[in-house]
């Protein structure tokens, strides 16, 4: 059973890459830079976006919300007056634990691509599979909450290795949790040496300027490419 | 592609259930009650086990540690002088985001089943797929950290619905996070009405007696059945 299963997964990944390239071509044509934002459940992706997307200067941003079901996060983003589309993996996609290129492709007609410079895709909360599926993004970023512990880069290396940026969130909790920041940096450098990292608290606002600036830079870099 | 993919997943799930029943028969024969313990990454499963498994009275307990890779958690459990076997999903299992019955079956020869009353299987940190795969367990329990937010039952309903016990962990952080306990109970009752819940802090020790008693009861109940 195992041998057959692995072959099927590989085929699916190849098809995924084909569709991811088609998505990427569509994004490029529309001049949209795409960030694939990943994390464990409850690390604070939505809160970070809520607090920063309304203030990106002249960068026109939209959000694609990936969830197994419901539209809680999309409703929060909409409250920040940012165009948002909800993509649920449960109805019709088997309750998948990640977004794939085909799911994102199915959402493209609902997205006002021509009116956007930047699209943030908030992936399903999961530290494993989202890192394995390209969706046509330019950049991958992840959010790690200090409440999750400083050993996570060693336990989920593919995720931490796949990203250009690691946002270390909820740093207001540092005095109350067993999280050694030096040890986290050490573990992170072991799997993704020197990767850029930003320390944030969506609650106190610390570090949000740096996160916002990173998003703007990504959009500007994308614009320069087009 | 989608149609084909769903069929494959269904076949895989059927095969999984067949193997899960075989595991269950082996556990029953050996008189071992099995708890499938699930959570998001960093919710505190290992800390809860570290703090309680050394003190379960005459219940002889062992642990099967599921991780994508590494043996960090198994090493911690071994330090508590509890027999532990590490099961990694990365080498040979495609880096799966969950344990399935076949993976657990591959670990059975390494487990001293005849010397155990209770086996706790610590699943891979993930709120989606672990709930979809039976492994031959008697009982399913999950750990939700208050740092993850009180909306998680609505976002990951299958996981919260699949469990007989929900451990609400890291309650020492309640003063510092936006987590409304009443709202959490309300959301949890919406997906799994009246499910038993225990509030714990592995850090302060609050609630650990109740968690320990639940484990002992599960083991005694299993013994009565055999």
CSV table of C-alpha atoms in Angstrom, one decimal:
chain,number,residue,atom,x,y,z
A,1,UNK,CA,0.0,0.0,0.0
A,2,UNK,CA,2.8,2.3,0.9
A,3,UNK,CA,4.6,2.1,-2.4
A,4,UNK,CA,1.4,2.9,-4.4
A,5,UNK,CA,0.5,5.8,-2.1
A,6,UNK,CA,3.9,7.5,-2.5
A,7,UNK,CA,3.6,7.4,-6.3
A,8,UNK,CA,0.1,9.0,-6.2
A,9,UNK,CA,1.4,11.8,-3.9
A,10,UNK,CA,4.2,12.5,-6.3
A,11,UNK,CA,1.8,12.7,-9.3
A,12,UNK,CA,-0.4,15.0,-7.3
A,13,UNK,CA,2.6,17.3,-6.5
A,14,UNK,CA,3.7,17.4,-10.2
A,15,UNK,CA,0.1,18.5,-11.2
A,16,UNK,CA,0.2,21.0,-8.4
A,17,UNK,CA,3.4,22.5,-9.7
A,18,UNK,CA,1.9,22.8,-13.2
A,19,UNK,CA,-1.1,24.6,-11.8
A,20,UNK,CA,1.1,26.8,-9.5
A,21,UNK,CA,3.1,28.0,-12.6
A,22,UNK,CA,-0.2,28.9,-14.3
A,23,UNK,CA,-1.3,30.8,-11.3
A,24,UNK,CA,2.0,32.6,-11.2
A,25,UNK,CA,1.7,33.6,-14.8
A,26,UNK,CA,-1.7,35.1,-14.1
A,27,UNK,CA,-0.4,37.0,-11.1
A,28,UNK,CA,2.6,38.3,-13.1
A,29,UNK,CA,0.3,39.4,-15.9
A,30,UNK,CA,-1.8,41.4,-13.5
A,31,UNK,CA,1.2,42.8,-11.7
A,32,UNK,CA,0.4,41.2,-8.4
A,33,UNK,CA,3.0,40.0,-6.0
A,34,UNK,CA,1.8,37.1,-3.9
A,35,UNK,CA,2.9,36.2,-0.3
A,36,UNK,CA,2.0,32.7,1.0
A,37,UNK,CA,1.6,33.2,4.7
A,38,UNK,CA,1.8,30.1,6.9
A,39,UNK,CA,1.8,29.1,10.6
A,40,UNK,CA,0.4,26.7,13.2
A,41,UNK,CA,-3.2,27.2,14.3
A,42,UNK,CA,-3.5,30.3,16.4
A,43,UNK,CA,-0.1,31.8,15.8
A,44,UNK,CA,-1.6,35.1,15.0
A,45,UNK,CA,-1.6,35.4,11.2
A,46,UNK,CA,-5.0,37.1,11.0
A,47,UNK,CA,-4.2,39.5,13.8
A,48,UNK,CA,-1.0,40.6,12.2
A,49,UNK,CA,-2.8,41.3,8.9
A,50,UNK,CA,-5.7,43.1,10.6
A,51,UNK,CA,-3.3,45.4,12.3
A,52,UNK,CA,-1.2,46.3,9.3
A,53,UNK,CA,-2.9,45.8,5.9
A,54,UNK,CA,-4.9,49.0,6.2
A,55,UNK,CA,-1.8,51.1,6.3
A,56,UNK,CA,0.6,50.0,3.4
A,57,UNK,CA,0.9,53.4,1.8
A,58,UNK,CA,0.1,53.2,-2.0
A,59,UNK,CA,0.3,49.4,-2.1
A,60,UNK,CA,-3.1,48.0,-2.9
A,61,UNK,CA,-3.5,44.8,-1.0
A,62,UNK,CA,-6.0,41.9,-1.0
A,63,UNK,CA,-6.3,38.7,1.0
A,64,UNK,CA,-7.2,35.2,0.2
A,65,UNK,CA,-8.2,33.4,3.4
A,66,UNK,CA,-7.7,29.6,3.5
A,67,UNK,CA,-9.6,27.7,6.2
A,68,UNK,CA,-11.0,24.2,6.5
A,69,UNK,CA,-14.4,25.8,7.0
A,70,UNK,CA,-16.1,29.0,8.1
A,71,UNK,CA,-15.3,32.6,7.3
A,72,UNK,CA,-14.2,33.9,10.8
A,73,UNK,CA,-10.9,35.2,9.6
A,74,UNK,CA,-12.2,36.6,6.3
A,75,UNK,CA,-14.8,38.6,8.3
A,76,UNK,CA,-12.1,40.1,10.4
A,77,UNK,CA,-10.0,41.1,7.4
A,78,UNK,CA,-13.1,42.6,5.7
A,79,UNK,CA,-13.6,44.7,8.8
A,80,UNK,CA,-10.2,46.3,8.1
A,81,UNK,CA,-11.6,47.4,4.7
A,82,UNK,CA,-9.3,45.1,2.7
A,83,UNK,CA,-10.7,43.1,-0.2
A,84,UNK,CA,-10.9,39.5,0.9
A,85,UNK,CA,-12.0,36.1,-0.5
A,86,UNK,CA,-12.6,33.1,1.6
A,87,UNK,CA,-11.4,29.7,0.3
A,88,UNK,CA,-12.7,26.7,2.3
A,89,UNK,CA,-11.0,23.4,1.9
A,90,UNK,CA,-13.8,21.4,3.4
A,91,UNK,CA,-16.6,21.6,0.8
A,92,UNK,CA,-15.4,19.9,-2.4
A,93,UNK,CA,-11.7,19.7,-1.4
A,94,UNK,CA,-11.9,16.9,1.2
A,95,UNK,CA,-11.2,19.0,4.2
A,96,UNK,CA,-7.6,19.4,3.2
A,97,UNK,CA,-5.0,20.6,5.8
A,98,UNK,CA,-3.4,23.0,3.3
A,99,UNK,CA,-4.0,25.1,0.3
A,100,UNK,CA,-2.8,23.8,-3.1
A,101,UNK,CA,-2.5,25.5,-6.4
A,102,UNK,CA,-5.8,24.1,-7.8
A,103,UNK,CA,-7.7,25.5,-4.8
A,104,UNK,CA,-6.1,28.9,-5.2
A,105,UNK,CA,-6.8,28.7,-9.0
A,106,UNK,CA,-10.5,28.2,-8.3
A,107,UNK,CA,-10.5,31.4,-6.3
A,108,UNK,CA,-8.8,33.5,-9.0
A,109,UNK,CA,-12.1,34.6,-10.7
A,110,UNK,CA,-13.3,36.0,-7.4
A,111,UNK,CA,-10.2,38.1,-6.9
A,112,UNK,CA,-9.9,41.7,-8.2
A,113,UNK,CA,-6.3,41.0,-9.5
A,114,UNK,CA,-6.2,44.1,-11.7
A,115,UNK,CA,-6.8,46.4,-8.7
A,116,UNK,CA,-4.1,44.8,-6.5
A,117,UNK,CA,-0.4,45.1,-6.1
A,118,UNK,CA,-0.1,42.6,-3.3
A,119,UNK,CA,-2.0,39.5,-2.5
A,120,UNK,CA,-1.5,37.8,0.9
A,121,UNK,CA,-2.7,34.2,1.0
A,122,UNK,CA,-3.4,33.1,4.5
A,123,UNK,CA,-2.9,29.4,4.4
A,124,UNK,CA,-4.6,26.8,6.6
A,125,UNK,CA,-3.0,26.6,10.1
A,126,UNK,CA,-0.6,23.7,9.9
A,127,UNK,CA,3.2,23.4,10.1
A,128,UNK,CA,3.6,20.4,7.8
A,129,UNK,CA,1.8,20.2,4.4
A,130,UNK,CA,1.4,23.9,3.5
A,131,UNK,CA,5.2,24.0,3.0
A,132,UNK,CA,4.9,21.2,0.4
A,133,UNK,CA,2.5,22.8,-2.0
A,134,UNK,CA,3.4,25.7,-4.2
A,135,UNK,CA,0.4,27.9,-5.0
A,136,UNK,CA,2.0,30.3,-7.4
A,137,UNK,CA,3.4,32.6,-4.8
A,138,UNK,CA,6.5,34.9,-5.1
A,139,UNK,CA,7.5,34.7,-1.5
A,140,UNK,CA,6.8,32.4,1.5
A,141,UNK,CA,6.6,33.7,5.1
A,142,UNK,CA,5.6,32.1,8.3
A,143,UNK,CA,4.5,33.1,11.7
A,144,UNK,CA,5.8,31.3,14.8
A,145,UNK,CA,4.2,32.2,18.2
A,146,UNK,CA,6.5,32.1,21.2
A,147,UNK,CA,3.8,30.2,23.0
A,148,UNK,CA,4.6,27.2,20.8
A,149,UNK,CA,8.1,26.7,22.2
A,150,UNK,CA,11.6,27.3,20.9
A,151,UNK,CA,12.1,23.8,19.5
A,152,UNK,CA,9.7,24.1,16.6
A,153,UNK,CA,12.3,24.7,13.8
A,154,UNK,CA,13.8,21.3,14.7
A,155,UNK,CA,10.4,19.6,14.7
A,156,UNK,CA,9.1,21.2,11.5
A,157,UNK,CA,12.2,21.9,9.5
A,158,UNK,CA,10.7,21.9,6.1
A,159,UNK,CA,8.3,24.8,7.0
A,160,UNK,CA,11.0,26.9,8.6
A,161,UNK,CA,13.4,26.1,5.7
A,162,UNK,CA,10.7,27.0,3.0
A,163,UNK,CA,10.3,30.6,4.1
A,164,UNK,CA,12.1,33.9,3.3
A,165,UNK,CA,10.8,35.5,6.5
A,166,UNK,CA,10.0,34.2,9.9
A,167,UNK,CA,7.8,36.4,12.0
A,168,UNK,CA,8.2,35.6,15.7
A,169,UNK,CA,4.9,36.7,17.1
A,170,UNK,CA,3.3,37.2,20.6
A,171,UNK,CA,6.6,38.4,22.0
A,172,UNK,CA,4.6,40.1,24.7
A,173,UNK,CA,4.2,36.6,26.2
A,174,UNK,CA,8.0,36.1,26.5
A,175,UNK,CA,8.1,36.7,30.3
A,176,UNK,CA,5.4,34.1,30.8
A,177,UNK,CA,6.5,31.2,28.7
A,178,UNK,CA,9.5,28.9,28.5
A,179,UNK,CA,10.8,30.3,25.2
A,180,UNK,CA,14.5,31.1,25.0
A,181,UNK,CA,14.9,33.5,22.1
A,182,UNK,CA,18.6,32.7,21.7
A,183,UNK,CA,17.9,29.0,21.5
A,184,UNK,CA,15.1,29.7,18.9
A,185,UNK,CA,17.5,31.7,16.7
A,186,UNK,CA,20.1,28.9,17.1
A,187,UNK,CA,17.6,26.2,16.0
A,188,UNK,CA,16.3,28.4,13.2
A,189,UNK,CA,19.8,29.0,11.8
A,190,UNK,CA,20.4,25.3,11.9
A,191,UNK,CA,17.6,24.7,9.4
A,192,UNK,CA,17.6,28.0,7.5
A,193,UNK,CA,20.8,29.9,8.2
A,194,UNK,CA,20.5,33.6,8.4
A,195,UNK,CA,16.9,33.7,7.3
A,196,UNK,CA,15.3,37.1,8.0
A,197,UNK,CA,13.2,37.3,11.1
A,198,UNK,CA,11.0,40.0,12.6
A,199,UNK,CA,9.9,40.0,16.2
A,200,UNK,CA,6.3,41.2,16.7
A,201,UNK,CA,3.4,41.5,19.0
A,202,UNK,CA,0.0,42.1,17.4
A,203,UNK,CA,-1.2,42.9,20.8
A,204,UNK,CA,1.3,45.7,21.9
A,205,UNK,CA,2.1,46.7,18.3
A,206,UNK,CA,5.8,46.0,18.8
A,207,UNK,CA,7.6,45.2,15.5
A,208,UNK,CA,4.5,45.8,13.4
A,209,UNK,CA,6.3,48.6,11.5
A,210,UNK,CA,9.0,46.2,10.4
A,211,UNK,CA,6.5,43.6,9.3
A,212,UNK,CA,4.6,46.3,7.4
A,213,UNK,CA,7.8,47.6,5.7
A,214,UNK,CA,8.6,44.0,4.7
A,215,UNK,CA,5.3,43.7,2.9
A,216,UNK,CA,5.8,47.0,1.2
A,217,UNK,CA,9.3,46.0,0.1
A,218,UNK,CA,8.0,42.7,-1.3
A,219,UNK,CA,5.3,44.6,-3.3
A,220,UNK,CA,7.8,47.1,-4.6
A,221,UNK,CA,10.3,44.4,-5.6
A,222,UNK,CA,7.5,42.6,-7.5
A,223,UNK,CA,6.6,45.8,-9.2
A,224,UNK,CA,10.2,46.4,-10.3
A,225,UNK,CA,10.3,42.9,-11.8
A,226,UNK,CA,7.2,43.5,-13.9
B,1,UNK,CA,-7.8,15.3,-11.1
B,2,UNK,CA,-10.0,16.1,-8.1
B,3,UNK,CA,-12.4,13.2,-8.7
B,4,UNK,CA,-9.5,10.7,-8.9
B,5,UNK,CA,-7.9,12.1,-5.8
B,6,UNK,CA,-10.9,11.8,-3.6
B,7,UNK,CA,-11.3,8.1,-4.6
B,8,UNK,CA,-7.7,7.4,-3.7
B,9,UNK,CA,-8.1,9.1,-0.3
B,10,UNK,CA,-11.2,7.0,0.4
B,11,UNK,CA,-9.4,3.8,-0.5
B,12,UNK,CA,-6.5,4.8,1.7
B,13,UNK,CA,-8.9,5.5,4.6
B,14,UNK,CA,-10.6,2.1,4.2
B,15,UNK,CA,-7.2,0.4,4.3
B,16,UNK,CA,-6.4,2.5,7.3
B,17,UNK,CA,-9.5,1.3,9.1
B,18,UNK,CA,-8.7,-2.3,8.4
B,19,UNK,CA,-5.2,-1.9,9.9
B,20,UNK,CA,-6.6,0.1,12.8
B,21,UNK,CA,-8.9,-2.8,13.7
B,22,UNK,CA,-5.9,-5.2,13.5
B,23,UNK,CA,-4.0,-2.9,15.9
B,24,UNK,CA,-6.9,-2.7,18.2
B,25,UNK,CA,-7.2,-6.5,18.3
B,26,UNK,CA,-3.5,-6.7,19.3
B,27,UNK,CA,-3.9,-4.0,22.0
B,28,UNK,CA,-7.0,-5.8,23.4
B,29,UNK,CA,-5.1,-9.1,23.4
B,30,UNK,CA,-2.3,-7.6,25.4
B,31,UNK,CA,-4.8,-5.8,27.7
B,32,UNK,CA,-3.5,-2.3,26.7
B,33,UNK,CA,-5.8,0.7,26.6
B,34,UNK,CA,-4.7,3.2,24.0
B,35,UNK,CA,-5.2,7.0,24.1
B,36,UNK,CA,-4.7,9.0,20.8
B,37,UNK,CA,-3.5,12.4,22.0
B,38,UNK,CA,-3.7,15.2,19.5
B,39,UNK,CA,-3.2,19.0,19.4
B,40,UNK,CA,-1.7,21.8,17.3
B,41,UNK,CA,2.1,22.2,17.4
B,42,UNK,CA,3.3,23.5,20.8
B,43,UNK,CA,0.0,23.1,22.7
B,44,UNK,CA,1.9,21.2,25.4
B,45,UNK,CA,1.1,17.5,24.9
B,46,UNK,CA,4.7,16.5,25.9
B,47,UNK,CA,4.8,18.7,28.9
B,48,UNK,CA,1.5,17.4,30.2
B,49,UNK,CA,2.8,13.8,29.8
B,50,UNK,CA,6.2,14.6,31.4
B,51,UNK,CA,4.5,16.0,34.4
B,52,UNK,CA,2.0,13.2,35.0
B,53,UNK,CA,3.0,9.8,33.6
B,54,UNK,CA,5.5,9.1,36.3
B,55,UNK,CA,2.7,9.1,38.9
B,56,UNK,CA,-0.2,7.0,37.7
B,57,UNK,CA,-0.4,4.6,40.7
B,58,UNK,CA,-0.3,1.0,39.5
B,59,UNK,CA,-1.1,1.8,35.9
B,60,UNK,CA,1.9,0.8,33.8
B,61,UNK,CA,2.1,3.4,31.0
B,62,UNK,CA,4.1,3.7,27.8
B,63,UNK,CA,4.3,6.3,25.1
B,64,UNK,CA,4.5,6.2,21.3
B,65,UNK,CA,5.8,9.6,20.1
B,66,UNK,CA,4.8,10.7,16.6
B,67,UNK,CA,6.8,13.4,14.9
B,68,UNK,CA,7.7,14.4,11.4
B,69,UNK,CA,11.3,14.0,12.4
B,70,UNK,CA,13.7,14.0,15.4
B,71,UNK,CA,13.3,12.5,18.8
B,72,UNK,CA,13.1,15.7,21.0
B,73,UNK,CA,9.8,14.7,22.7
B,74,UNK,CA,10.7,11.0,23.1
B,75,UNK,CA,13.9,12.1,24.9
B,76,UNK,CA,11.9,14.2,27.3
B,77,UNK,CA,9.5,11.3,28.0
B,78,UNK,CA,12.4,8.9,28.5
B,79,UNK,CA,13.8,11.3,31.1
B,80,UNK,CA,10.5,10.7,33.0
B,81,UNK,CA,11.5,7.0,33.1
B,82,UNK,CA,8.5,5.9,31.0
B,83,UNK,CA,9.0,3.4,28.1
B,84,UNK,CA,8.8,5.4,24.9
B,85,UNK,CA,9.2,4.6,21.2
B,86,UNK,CA,9.7,7.3,18.6
B,87,UNK,CA,7.8,7.0,15.3
B,88,UNK,CA,9.0,9.5,12.6
B,89,UNK,CA,6.7,10.1,9.7
B,90,UNK,CA,9.5,11.6,7.5
B,91,UNK,CA,11.8,8.6,6.7
B,92,UNK,CA,9.7,6.2,4.6
B,93,UNK,CA,6.3,7.7,5.3
B,94,UNK,CA,6.5,10.8,3.1
B,95,UNK,CA,6.7,13.4,6.0
B,96,UNK,CA,3.1,12.8,6.8
B,97,UNK,CA,1.3,15.4,9.0
B,98,UNK,CA,-0.4,12.7,11.0
B,99,UNK,CA,0.0,9.2,12.3
B,100,UNK,CA,-2.0,6.5,10.5
B,101,UNK,CA,-2.8,2.9,11.5
B,102,UNK,CA,0.0,1.5,9.3
B,103,UNK,CA,2.7,3.7,10.9
B,104,UNK,CA,1.5,2.7,14.4
B,105,UNK,CA,1.5,-1.0,13.3
B,106,UNK,CA,5.1,-0.7,12.2
B,107,UNK,CA,6.0,0.4,15.7
B,108,UNK,CA,4.2,-2.4,17.5
B,109,UNK,CA,7.1,-4.8,17.6
B,110,UNK,CA,9.1,-2.1,19.4
B,111,UNK,CA,6.5,-1.7,22.1
B,112,UNK,CA,6.5,-3.8,25.3
B,113,UNK,CA,2.8,-4.3,25.1
B,114,UNK,CA,2.6,-7.2,27.6
B,115,UNK,CA,4.1,-4.9,30.3
B,116,UNK,CA,1.7,-2.1,29.7
B,117,UNK,CA,-1.8,-1.2,30.8
B,118,UNK,CA,-2.0,2.1,29.0
B,119,UNK,CA,-0.4,3.4,25.9
B,120,UNK,CA,-0.5,7.1,25.1
B,121,UNK,CA,0.1,7.9,21.4
B,122,UNK,CA,1.3,11.4,21.0
B,123,UNK,CA,0.2,12.3,17.5
B,124,UNK,CA,1.9,14.8,15.1
B,125,UNK,CA,1.0,18.4,16.0
B,126,UNK,CA,-1.8,19.3,13.6
B,127,UNK,CA,-5.5,20.1,14.1
B,128,UNK,CA,-6.7,18.6,10.8
B,129,UNK,CA,-5.6,15.2,9.5
B,130,UNK,CA,-4.9,13.3,12.8
B,131,UNK,CA,-8.6,13.4,13.5
B,132,UNK,CA,-9.3,11.6,10.2
B,133,UNK,CA,-7.1,8.6,10.8
B,134,UNK,CA,-8.0,5.9,13.3
B,135,UNK,CA,-4.9,4.1,14.7
B,136,UNK,CA,-6.6,1.4,16.8
B,137,UNK,CA,-7.1,3.6,19.8
B,138,UNK,CA,-9.8,3.3,22.5
B,139,UNK,CA,-10.1,6.9,23.3
B,140,UNK,CA,-9.2,10.2,21.6
B,141,UNK,CA,-8.2,13.3,23.5
B,142,UNK,CA,-6.9,16.7,22.4
B,143,UNK,CA,-5.0,19.6,24.0
B,144,UNK,CA,-5.9,23.1,23.1
B,145,UNK,CA,-3.7,25.9,24.3
B,146,UNK,CA,-5.4,29.2,25.4
B,147,UNK,CA,-2.6,31.0,23.4
B,148,UNK,CA,-4.3,29.6,20.2
B,149,UNK,CA,-7.5,31.6,20.7
B,150,UNK,CA,-11.0,30.7,21.7
B,151,UNK,CA,-12.3,30.4,18.1
B,152,UNK,CA,-10.5,27.1,17.3
B,153,UNK,CA,-13.5,24.7,17.8
B,154,UNK,CA,-15.3,26.6,15.0
B,155,UNK,CA,-12.2,26.5,12.7
B,156,UNK,CA,-11.2,22.8,13.3
B,157,UNK,CA,-14.6,21.2,14.2
B,158,UNK,CA,-13.7,17.7,13.2
B,159,UNK,CA,-10.8,17.6,15.7
B,160,UNK,CA,-12.8,19.0,18.6
B,161,UNK,CA,-15.8,16.7,17.6
B,162,UNK,CA,-13.6,13.5,17.5
B,163,UNK,CA,-12.5,13.7,21.1
B,164,UNK,CA,-13.8,12.3,24.4
B,165,UNK,CA,-11.7,14.8,26.3
B,166,UNK,CA,-10.5,18.4,25.6
B,167,UNK,CA,-7.6,19.5,27.8
B,168,UNK,CA,-7.5,23.3,27.9
B,169,UNK,CA,-3.8,23.9,28.6
B,170,UNK,CA,-1.6,26.9,29.5
B,171,UNK,CA,-4.4,28.5,31.6
B,172,UNK,CA,-1.6,30.4,33.5
B,173,UNK,CA,-1.5,32.6,30.3
B,174,UNK,CA,-5.2,33.5,30.5
B,175,UNK,CA,-4.5,37.0,32.0
B,176,UNK,CA,-2.1,37.8,29.1
B,177,UNK,CA,-4.0,36.5,26.0
B,178,UNK,CA,-7.3,37.4,24.3
B,179,UNK,CA,-9.0,34.1,25.2
B,180,UNK,CA,-12.6,34.2,26.6
B,181,UNK,CA,-13.1,30.9,28.5
B,182,UNK,CA,-16.9,31.2,28.3
B,183,UNK,CA,-16.8,31.8,24.6
B,184,UNK,CA,-14.5,28.8,24.2
B,185,UNK,CA,-16.9,26.6,26.1
B,186,UNK,CA,-19.8,28.0,23.9
B,187,UNK,CA,-18.0,27.2,20.7
B,188,UNK,CA,-16.9,23.8,21.9
B,189,UNK,CA,-20.5,22.9,22.9
B,190,UNK,CA,-21.6,23.9,19.4
B,191,UNK,CA,-19.4,21.2,17.8
B,192,UNK,CA,-19.2,18.6,20.6
B,193,UNK,CA,-22.0,19.3,23.1
B,194,UNK,CA,-21.1,18.6,26.7
B,195,UNK,CA,-17.7,17.0,25.9
B,196,UNK,CA,-15.6,16.6,29.1
B,197,UNK,CA,-13.0,19.2,29.5
B,198,UNK,CA,-10.1,19.7,31.9
B,199,UNK,CA,-8.3,23.0,32.5
B,200,UNK,CA,-4.6,22.6,33.1
B,201,UNK,CA,-1.3,24.4,33.3
B,202,UNK,CA,1.7,22.1,32.9
B,203,UNK,CA,3.7,25.1,34.2
B,204,UNK,CA,1.9,25.8,37.6
B,205,UNK,CA,0.5,22.2,38.0
B,206,UNK,CA,-3.1,23.4,38.1
B,207,UNK,CA,-5.5,20.7,36.9
B,208,UNK,CA,-2.8,18.1,36.5
B,209,UNK,CA,-4.5,15.9,39.1
B,210,UNK,CA,-7.7,15.8,37.1
B,211,UNK,CA,-5.8,15.0,33.9
B,212,UNK,CA,-3.9,12.2,35.7
B,213,UNK,CA,-7.2,10.8,37.2
B,214,UNK,CA,-8.7,10.8,33.7
B,215,UNK,CA,-5.8,8.7,32.4
B,216,UNK,CA,-6.1,6.3,35.3
B,217,UNK,CA,-9.9,6.0,34.8
B,218,UNK,CA,-9.4,5.3,31.1
B,219,UNK,CA,-6.9,2.5,31.9
B,220,UNK,CA,-9.2,1.0,34.6
B,221,UNK,CA,-12.2,1.1,32.2
B,222,UNK,CA,-10.1,-0.7,29.6
B,223,UNK,CA,-9.0,-3.3,32.1
B,224,UNK,CA,-12.7,-3.9,33.1
B,225,UNK,CA,-13.6,-4.4,29.5
B,226,UNK,CA,-10.9,-7.1,29.0
